[in-house]
PDB file of C-alpha atoms and ligand atoms in Angstrom:
ATOM      1  CA  MET C  29      65.800 142.234 157.183  1.00 93.00           C
ATOM      2  CA  ILE C  30      62.211 140.966 157.605  1.00 96.00           C
ATOM      3  CA  GLU C  31      60.627 138.916 154.879  1.00 97.00           C
ATOM      4  CA  LEU C  32      57.031 137.720 154.748  1.00 98.00           C
ATOM      5  CA  LYS C  33      55.822 135.203 152.188  1.00 98.00           C
ATOM      6  CA  LYS C  34      52.171 134.250 151.673  1.00 98.00           C
ATOM      7  CA  ILE C  35      51.233 135.180 155.216  1.00 98.00           C
ATOM      8  CA  THR C  36      47.649 134.419 156.168  1.00 98.00           C
ATOM      9  CA  LYS C  37      45.849 134.887 159.449  1.00 98.00           C
ATOM     10  CA  THR C  38      42.485 133.398 160.222  1.00 97.00           C
ATOM     11  CA  TYR C  39      40.569 134.046 163.411  1.00 96.00           C
ATOM     12  CA  THR C  40      37.681 131.883 164.533  1.00 92.00           C
ATOM     13  CA  ARG C  41      34.980 133.454 166.628  1.00 88.00           C
ATOM     14  CA  GLY C  42      32.534 130.725 167.526  1.00 90.00           C
ATOM     15  CA  ALA C  43      31.192 129.412 164.239  1.00 91.00           C
ATOM     16  CA  GLU C  44      32.482 132.438 162.360  1.00 93.00           C
ATOM     17  CA  THR C  45      35.815 132.491 160.528  1.00 93.00           C
ATOM     18  CA  VAL C  46      37.527 135.797 159.830  1.00 94.00           C
ATOM     19  CA  HIS C  47      40.248 135.947 157.214  1.00 96.00           C
ATOM     20  CA  ALA C  48      42.214 138.877 158.584  1.00 97.00           C
ATOM     21  CA  LEU C  49      45.153 138.401 156.198  1.00 98.00           C
ATOM     22  CA  GLY C  50      44.783 136.648 152.878  1.00 97.00           C
ATOM     23  CA  GLY C  51      48.331 136.086 151.628  1.00 97.00           C
ATOM     24  CA  VAL C  52      50.734 138.941 152.261  1.00 98.00           C
ATOM     25  CA  ASP C  53      54.217 139.160 150.725  1.00 98.00           C
ATOM     26  CA  LEU C  54      56.313 141.946 152.172  1.00 97.00           C
ATOM     27  CA  SER C  55      59.998 142.738 152.661  1.00 97.00           C
ATOM     28  CA  ILE C  56      61.256 145.309 155.100  1.00 97.00           C
ATOM     29  CA  ASN C  57      64.814 146.395 154.537  1.00 96.00           C
ATOM     30  CA  GLY C  58      67.199 147.727 157.144  1.00 95.00           C
ATOM     31  CA  GLY C  59      66.809 151.467 157.619  1.00 97.00           C
ATOM     32  CA  GLU C  60      63.504 151.734 155.762  1.00 97.00           C
ATOM     33  CA  PHE C  61      60.551 153.867 156.873  1.00 98.00           C
ATOM     34  CA  ILE C  62      57.330 152.200 155.741  1.00 98.00           C
ATOM     35  CA  SER C  63      53.785 153.425 156.249  1.00 98.00           C
ATOM     36  CA  ILE C  64      50.825 151.053 156.239  1.00 98.00           C
ATOM     37  CA  VAL C  65      47.409 152.439 155.393  1.00 97.00           C
ATOM     38  CA  GLY C  66      44.008 150.896 154.771  1.00 97.00           C
ATOM     39  CA  PRO C  67      40.412 150.981 155.970  1.00 97.00           C
ATOM     40  CA  SER C  68      39.453 149.847 159.434  1.00 96.00           C
ATOM     41  CA  GLY C  69      39.357 146.048 159.573  1.00 96.00           C
ATOM     42  CA  SER C  70      41.712 145.612 156.604  1.00 97.00           C
ATOM     43  CA  GLY C  71      44.272 143.729 158.702  1.00 98.00           C
ATOM     44  CA  LYS C  72      46.801 146.460 159.566  1.00 98.00           C
ATOM     45  CA  THR C  73      47.057 145.620 163.255  1.00 97.00           C
ATOM     46  CA  THR C  74      47.134 141.896 162.540  1.00 98.00           C
ATOM     47  CA  LEU C  75      49.982 142.415 160.077  1.00 98.00           C
ATOM     48  CA  LEU C  76      51.916 144.609 162.504  1.00 98.00           C
ATOM     49  CA  HIS C  77      51.493 142.094 165.324  1.00 97.00           C
ATOM     50  CA  ILE C  78      52.804 139.307 163.119  1.00 97.00           C
ATOM     51  CA  LEU C  79      55.740 141.451 161.973  1.00 97.00           C
ATOM     52  CA  GLY C  80      56.477 142.284 165.597  1.00 95.00           C
ATOM     53  CA  CYS C  81      56.250 138.632 166.684  1.00 94.00           C
ATOM     54  CA  LEU C  82      53.387 139.480 169.023  1.00 93.00           C
ATOM     55  CA  ASP C  83      51.241 137.004 167.117  1.00 94.00           C
ATOM     56  CA  ARG C  84      51.821 134.093 164.775  1.00 95.00           C
ATOM     57  CA  PRO C  85      50.452 133.687 161.269  1.00 97.00           C
ATOM     58  CA  THR C  86      48.092 130.855 160.384  1.00 97.00           C
ATOM     59  CA  ALA C  87      50.198 130.002 157.333  1.00 97.00           C
ATOM     60  CA  GLY C  88      53.099 131.403 155.339  1.00 97.00           C
ATOM     61  CA  THR C  89      56.728 131.984 156.184  1.00 97.00           C
ATOM     62  CA  MET C  90      58.568 134.760 157.915  1.00 97.00           C
ATOM     63  CA  THR C  91      62.277 135.358 158.323  1.00 97.00           C
ATOM     64  CA  ILE C  92      64.059 137.955 160.427  1.00 95.00           C
ATOM     65  CA  ASP C  93      67.686 138.624 159.517  1.00 93.00           C
ATOM     66  CA  GLY C  94      67.617 135.398 157.528  1.00 92.00           C
ATOM     67  CA  GLU C  95      66.345 133.278 160.400  1.00 92.00           C
ATOM     68  CA  ALA C  96      63.010 131.484 159.961  1.00 94.00           C
ATOM     69  CA  VAL C  97      60.800 132.377 162.883  1.00 94.00           C
ATOM     70  CA  ASP C  98      57.734 130.259 162.076  1.00 91.00           C
ATOM     71  CA  ASP C  99      58.728 127.280 164.160  1.00 90.00           C
ATOM     72  CA  LEU C 100      60.583 129.076 166.933  1.00 94.00           C
ATOM     73  CA  PRO C 101      59.365 128.156 170.398  1.00 94.00           C
ATOM     74  CA  GLU C 102      57.727 130.923 172.399  1.00 93.00           C
ATOM     75  CA  ALA C 103      60.797 131.566 174.560  1.00 93.00           C
ATOM     76  CA  ALA C 104      62.966 132.158 171.505  1.00 93.00           C
ATOM     77  CA  LEU C 105      60.359 134.525 170.062  1.00 93.00           C
ATOM     78  CA  VAL C 106      60.292 136.488 173.296  1.00 92.00           C
ATOM     79  CA  ARG C 107      64.076 136.824 173.181  1.00 91.00           C
ATOM     80  CA  LEU C 108      64.025 137.889 169.554  1.00 92.00           C
ATOM     81  CA  ARG C 109      61.356 140.474 170.317  1.00 93.00           C
ATOM     82  CA  ARG C 110      63.433 141.892 173.158  1.00 92.00           C
ATOM     83  CA  GLU C 111      66.598 142.054 171.125  1.00 91.00           C
ATOM     84  CA  LYS C 112      65.322 143.392 167.831  1.00 94.00           C
ATOM     85  CA  ILE C 113      61.851 144.875 168.105  1.00 96.00           C
ATOM     86  CA  GLY C 114      60.229 147.934 169.634  1.00 97.00           C
ATOM     87  CA  PHE C 115      56.459 148.395 169.633  1.00 97.00           C
ATOM     88  CA  ILE C 116      54.323 151.533 169.999  1.00 97.00           C
ATOM     89  CA  PHE C 117      50.538 151.388 170.415  1.00 94.00           C
ATOM     90  CA  GLN C 118      47.788 153.917 169.743  1.00 93.00           C
ATOM     91  CA  GLN C 119      46.651 153.679 173.379  1.00 93.00           C
ATOM     92  CA  PHE C 120      50.203 154.144 174.741  1.00 95.00           C
ATOM     93  CA  HIS C 121      49.925 151.134 177.117  1.00 96.00           C
ATOM     94  CA  LEU C 122      51.894 152.734 179.919  1.00 97.00           C
ATOM     95  CA  ILE C 123      51.776 151.308 183.441  1.00 97.00           C
ATOM     96  CA  PRO C 124      49.742 153.798 185.511  1.00 96.00           C
ATOM     97  CA  GLY C 125      51.525 153.071 188.802  1.00 96.00           C
ATOM     98  CA  LEU C 126      55.018 153.699 187.444  1.00 97.00           C
ATOM     99  CA  SER C 127      56.830 156.970 186.815  1.00 98.00           C
ATOM    100  CA  VAL C 128      57.985 158.020 183.354  1.00 98.00           C
ATOM    101  CA  TYR C 129      61.472 156.807 184.261  1.00 97.00           C
ATOM    102  CA  ASP C 130      60.259 153.416 185.462  1.00 96.00           C
ATOM    103  CA  ASN C 131      57.938 152.929 182.485  1.00 97.00           C
ATOM    104  CA  ILE C 132      60.885 153.438 180.168  1.00 97.00           C
ATOM    105  CA  ALA C 133      63.107 151.181 182.280  1.00 95.00           C
ATOM    106  CA  LEU C 134      60.554 148.366 182.414  1.00 93.00           C
ATOM    107  CA  PRO C 135      61.729 146.418 179.319  1.00 91.00           C
ATOM    108  CA  LEU C 136      65.248 146.390 180.782  1.00 87.00           C
ATOM    109  CA  ARG C 137      63.914 144.822 183.953  1.00 82.00           C
ATOM    110  CA  PHE C 138      62.038 142.201 181.936  1.00 79.00           C
ATOM    111  CA  SER C 139      65.149 141.337 179.954  1.00 74.00           C
ATOM    112  CA  ARG C 140      67.169 141.258 183.204  1.00 70.00           C
ATOM    113  CA  ARG C 141      69.613 143.704 181.729  1.00 72.00           C
ATOM    114  CA  SER C 142      71.378 145.969 184.136  1.00 77.00           C
ATOM    115  CA  LEU C 143      69.541 149.238 184.599  1.00 79.00           C
ATOM    116  CA  ASP C 144      71.627 151.769 182.764  1.00 88.00           C
ATOM    117  CA  ARG C 145      70.568 155.045 184.363  1.00 92.00           C
ATOM    118  CA  GLU C 146      72.517 157.193 181.915  1.00 93.00           C
ATOM    119  CA  LYS C 147      70.856 155.512 178.991  1.00 93.00           C
ATOM    120  CA  ILE C 148      67.349 155.949 180.379  1.00 95.00           C
ATOM    121  CA  LEU C 149      68.031 159.607 181.138  1.00 96.00           C
ATOM    122  CA  SER C 150      69.402 160.179 177.653  1.00 96.00           C
ATOM    123  CA  LEU C 151      66.265 158.620 176.143  1.00 96.00           C
ATOM    124  CA  ILE C 152      64.110 160.834 178.361  1.00 97.00           C
ATOM    125  CA  GLU C 153      66.073 163.789 177.058  1.00 96.00           C
ATOM    126  CA  LYS C 154      65.759 162.606 173.469  1.00 94.00           C
ATOM    127  CA  VAL C 155      61.967 162.616 173.732  1.00 95.00           C
ATOM    128  CA  GLY C 156      62.000 165.953 175.574  1.00 95.00           C
ATOM    129  CA  LEU C 157      60.591 164.831 178.931  1.00 96.00           C
ATOM    130  CA  GLU C 158      63.449 165.880 181.247  1.00 95.00           C
ATOM    131  CA  ARG C 159      61.037 167.689 183.521  1.00 96.00           C
ATOM    132  CA  ARG C 160      58.563 164.810 183.608  1.00 97.00           C
ATOM    133  CA  ALA C 161      60.821 161.902 184.626  1.00 97.00           C
ATOM    134  CA  ASP C 162      59.191 161.508 188.043  1.00 97.00           C
ATOM    135  CA  HIS C 163      55.649 162.078 186.851  1.00 98.00           C
ATOM    136  CA  HIS C 164      53.053 159.352 186.459  1.00 98.00           C
ATOM    137  CA  PRO C 165      51.099 158.783 183.234  1.00 97.00           C
ATOM    138  CA  ASN C 166      47.928 160.442 184.601  1.00 97.00           C
ATOM    139  CA  GLN C 167      49.931 163.666 184.980  1.00 97.00           C
ATOM    140  CA  LEU C 168      50.888 163.692 181.308  1.00 97.00           C
ATOM    141  CA  SER C 169      49.211 164.828 178.094  1.00 96.00           C
ATOM    142  CA  GLY C 170      48.551 162.289 175.339  1.00 96.00           C
ATOM    143  CA  GLY C 171      51.515 163.590 173.372  1.00 96.00           C
ATOM    144  CA  GLU C 172      53.776 163.194 176.394  1.00 97.00           C
ATOM    145  CA  MET C 173      52.500 159.676 177.070  1.00 97.00           C
ATOM    146  CA  GLN C 174      53.278 158.676 173.518  1.00 96.00           C
ATOM    147  CA  ARG C 175      56.776 160.131 173.844  1.00 97.00           C
ATOM    148  CA  VAL C 176      57.273 157.909 176.895  1.00 98.00           C
ATOM    149  CA  ALA C 177      56.152 154.964 174.776  1.00 97.00           C
ATOM    150  CA  VAL C 178      58.670 155.889 172.070  1.00 97.00           C
ATOM    151  CA  ALA C 179      61.481 155.998 174.638  1.00 97.00           C
ATOM    152  CA  ARG C 180      60.333 152.671 176.101  1.00 97.00           C
ATOM    153  CA  ALA C 181      60.360 151.100 172.638  1.00 97.00           C
ATOM    154  CA  MET C 182      63.976 152.248 172.227  1.00 96.00           C
ATOM    155  CA  VAL C 183      65.406 151.070 175.511  1.00 95.00           C
ATOM    156  CA  ASN C 184      66.509 147.623 174.298  1.00 92.00           C
ATOM    157  CA  ASP C 185      68.210 149.088 171.198  1.00 93.00           C
ATOM    158  CA  PRO C 186      65.866 147.512 168.642  1.00 96.00           C
ATOM    159  CA  GLU C 187      66.550 147.175 164.918  1.00 96.00           C
ATOM    160  CA  VAL C 188      62.997 148.020 164.002  1.00 97.00           C
ATOM    161  CA  ILE C 189      60.109 149.934 165.530  1.00 98.00           C
ATOM    162  CA  PHE C 190      56.501 149.022 164.798  1.00 98.00           C
ATOM    163  CA  ALA C 191      53.983 151.735 165.558  1.00 98.00           C
ATOM    164  CA  ASP C 192      50.236 151.027 165.342  1.00 97.00           C
ATOM    165  CA  GLU C 193      48.445 154.334 164.729  1.00 97.00           C
ATOM    166  CA  PRO C 194      50.835 156.098 167.111  1.00 96.00           C
ATOM    167  CA  THR C 195      49.231 159.475 166.424  1.00 96.00           C
ATOM    168  CA  GLY C 196      45.634 158.209 166.329  1.00 95.00           C
ATOM    169  CA  ASN C 197      44.828 159.806 169.697  1.00 94.00           C
ATOM    170  CA  LEU C 198      46.867 162.975 169.225  1.00 94.00           C
ATOM    171  CA  ASP C 199      46.217 166.449 167.871  1.00 94.00           C
ATOM    172  CA  THR C 200      48.110 167.779 164.858  1.00 95.00           C
ATOM    173  CA  GLU C 201      50.925 169.358 166.820  1.00 95.00           C
ATOM    174  CA  ASN C 202      51.618 166.273 168.915  1.00 94.00           C
ATOM    175  CA  SER C 203      51.248 163.998 165.890  1.00 95.00           C
ATOM    176  CA  GLU C 204      53.974 166.020 164.229  1.00 96.00           C
ATOM    177  CA  LYS C 205      56.214 165.668 167.283  1.00 94.00           C
ATOM    178  CA  ILE C 206      55.795 161.899 167.376  1.00 96.00           C
ATOM    179  CA  PHE C 207      56.342 161.613 163.637  1.00 97.00           C
ATOM    180  CA  SER C 208      59.492 163.740 163.876  1.00 96.00           C
ATOM    181  CA  LEU C 209      60.797 161.518 166.654  1.00 96.00           C
ATOM    182  CA  LEU C 210      60.196 158.402 164.560  1.00 97.00           C
ATOM    183  CA  ALA C 211      61.834 160.083 161.574  1.00 97.00           C
ATOM    184  CA  SER C 212      64.899 160.994 163.650  1.00 96.00           C
ATOM    185  CA  LEU C 213      65.201 157.405 164.898  1.00 96.00           C
ATOM    186  CA  ASN C 214      64.937 156.256 161.304  1.00 97.00           C
ATOM    187  CA  ALA C 215      67.631 158.748 160.285  1.00 97.00           C
ATOM    188  CA  GLY C 216      69.787 157.095 162.938  1.00 96.00           C
ATOM    189  CA  GLY C 217      69.498 153.782 161.071  1.00 96.00           C
ATOM    190  CA  LEU C 218      66.431 152.158 162.592  1.00 97.00           C
ATOM    191  CA  SER C 219      63.711 150.656 160.433  1.00 98.00           C
ATOM    192  CA  VAL C 220      60.273 152.077 161.198  1.00 98.00           C
ATOM    193  CA  VAL C 221      56.921 150.595 160.191  1.00 98.00           C
ATOM    194  CA  MET C 222      53.994 152.846 161.019  1.00 98.00           C
ATOM    195  CA  VAL C 223      50.282 152.188 160.586  1.00 98.00           C
ATOM    196  CA  THR C 224      48.422 155.461 160.145  1.00 97.00           C
ATOM    197  CA  HIS C 225      45.141 156.965 158.985  1.00 94.00           C
ATOM    198  CA  ASN C 226      46.884 160.277 158.390  1.00 95.00           C
ATOM    199  CA  PRO C 227      47.594 160.549 154.643  1.00 94.00           C
ATOM    200  CA  ASP C 228      50.042 163.442 155.111  1.00 95.00           C
ATOM    201  CA  LEU C 229      52.191 161.439 157.504  1.00 96.00           C
ATOM    202  CA  ALA C 230      51.884 158.282 155.397  1.00 96.00           C
ATOM    203  CA  ALA C 231      53.145 160.164 152.354  1.00 96.00           C
ATOM    204  CA  ARG C 232      56.323 161.168 154.178  1.00 96.00           C
ATOM    205  CA  ALA C 233      57.515 157.575 154.613  1.00 97.00           C
ATOM    206  CA  ASP C 234      60.026 156.065 152.172  1.00 96.00           C
ATOM    207  CA  ARG C 235      57.419 153.618 150.991  1.00 96.00           C
ATOM    208  CA  GLY C 236      53.705 153.080 151.500  1.00 96.00           C
ATOM    209  CA  VAL C 237      51.875 149.786 151.784  1.00 97.00           C
ATOM    210  CA  SER C 238      48.134 149.777 151.291  1.00 97.00           C
ATOM    211  CA  LEU C 239      45.961 146.999 152.723  1.00 98.00           C
ATOM    212  CA  LYS C 240      42.459 146.093 151.722  1.00 97.00           C
ATOM    213  CA  ASP C 241      40.538 143.036 152.928  1.00 97.00           C
ATOM    214  CA  GLY C 242      43.730 141.467 154.222  1.00 98.00           C
ATOM    215  CA  ARG C 243      45.727 141.895 151.031  1.00 98.00           C
ATOM    216  CA  ILE C 244      48.271 144.380 149.772  1.00 97.00           C
ATOM    217  CA  VAL C 245      46.771 146.471 146.986  1.00 95.00           C
ATOM    218  CA  PRO C 246      48.325 149.140 144.765  1.00 89.00           C
ATOM    219  CA  GLN C 247      48.473 152.525 146.515  1.00 80.00           C
ATOM    220  CA  ALA C 248      45.636 154.836 145.636  1.00 66.00           C
ATOM    221  CA  SER C 249      47.182 157.750 143.809  1.00 56.00           C
ATOM    222  CA  GLY C 250      46.281 161.232 144.858  1.00 48.00           C
TER     223      GLY C 250
HETATM  224  N1  ADP I 322      41.450 138.524 168.063  1.00 83.97           N
HETATM  225  C1  ADP I 322      40.603 138.538 167.039  1.00 83.97           C
HETATM  226  N2  ADP I 322      39.586 137.646 166.963  1.00 83.97           N
HETATM  227  C2  ADP I 322      38.739 137.639 165.917  1.00 83.97           C
HETATM  228  N3  ADP I 322      38.792 138.497 164.894  1.00 83.97           N
HETATM  229  C3  ADP I 322      39.757 139.419 164.914  1.00 83.97           C
HETATM  230  C4  ADP I 322      40.718 139.498 165.990  1.00 83.97           C
HETATM  231  N4  ADP I 322      41.563 140.516 165.716  1.00 83.97           N
HETATM  232  C5  ADP I 322      41.165 141.054 164.552  1.00 83.97           C
HETATM  233  N5  ADP I 322      40.083 140.404 164.061  1.00 83.97           N
HETATM  234  C6  ADP I 322      39.387 140.682 162.793  1.00 83.97           C
HETATM  235  O1  ADP I 322      40.353 140.661 161.765  1.00 83.97           O
HETATM  236  C7  ADP I 322      40.121 141.691 160.820  1.00 83.97           C
HETATM  237  C8  ADP I 322      41.340 142.608 160.748  1.00 83.97           C
HETATM  238  O2  ADP I 322      41.478 143.291 161.971  1.00 83.97           O
HETATM  239  P1  ADP I 322      42.671 144.306 162.267  1.00 83.97           P
HETATM  240  O3  ADP I 322      43.957 143.653 161.913  1.00 83.97           O
HETATM  241  O4  ADP I 322      42.520 144.773 163.670  1.00 83.97           O
HETATM  242  O5  ADP I 322      42.361 145.476 161.234  1.00 83.97           O
HETATM  243  P2  ADP I 322      42.808 147.006 161.234  1.00 83.97           P
HETATM  244  O6  ADP I 322      43.939 147.178 162.207  1.00 83.97           O
HETATM  245  O7  ADP I 322      43.178 147.294 159.818  1.00 83.97           O
HETATM  246  O8  ADP I 322      41.589 147.794 161.648  1.00 83.97           O
HETATM  247  C9  ADP I 322      38.844 142.396 161.277  1.00 83.97           C
HETATM  248  O9  ADP I 322      37.761 141.820 160.606  1.00 83.97           O
HETATM  249  C10 ADP I 322      38.792 142.078 162.756  1.00 83.97           C
HETATM  250  O10 ADP I 322      37.477 142.094 163.216  1.00 83.97           O
HETATM  251 MG1   MG I 323      44.188 148.423 163.826  1.00 83.97          MG
END
């Protein structure tokens, strides 16, 4: 479904050059649940952003459902992102001035799709926030905010969800809830790619990818 070949990413900061990714080959198949682990600074977020078409590689090739995305103009990338990709961030990235309902509905507004009230309500129910639909993010716990973010990532019916340390700001109980939600979406056929520092959660994915210094390395056994 997504195929990366020899992906590199180089950042320049003034005179300094940072090689965030040094040649990554990776295939993500439909319906797979992949965990990505690695030390801080190893390129996990960079890789996830490239996979999610939030950023472009410096070199290498990438195809999504057989279509090369490297040379797509920005507008086509935006469309592809809306149609196929959901993204979840460690810091939730909810809009403070909007209710739970409106945060979840926001991607529909951006894609000028009709607002399907039933669908939004069913997503709210799926993530267990029926009694919070009218609340604002500052009235929610971290676990609840992340559940809003999961529902928002689902609203455009993506094929794949990318989650960058989605439980990094949550306690054990809420981490488990978020992981269970991702696992249930995966059981429904969605591909899930999750960056995590939690070895227990990482081990429960179908497959683990380990990054070090911008390259995929064999998984540490343990
Ligand atoms: N926008 C950026 N500008 C310059 N350097 C960056 C930028 N984003 C990430 N980096 C650098 O790239 C490397 C990989 O970062 P990142 O992908 O965020 O790693 P991880 O998510 O594994 O902690 C780090 O050395 C980081 O400092
Ligand atoms: Mg990161």
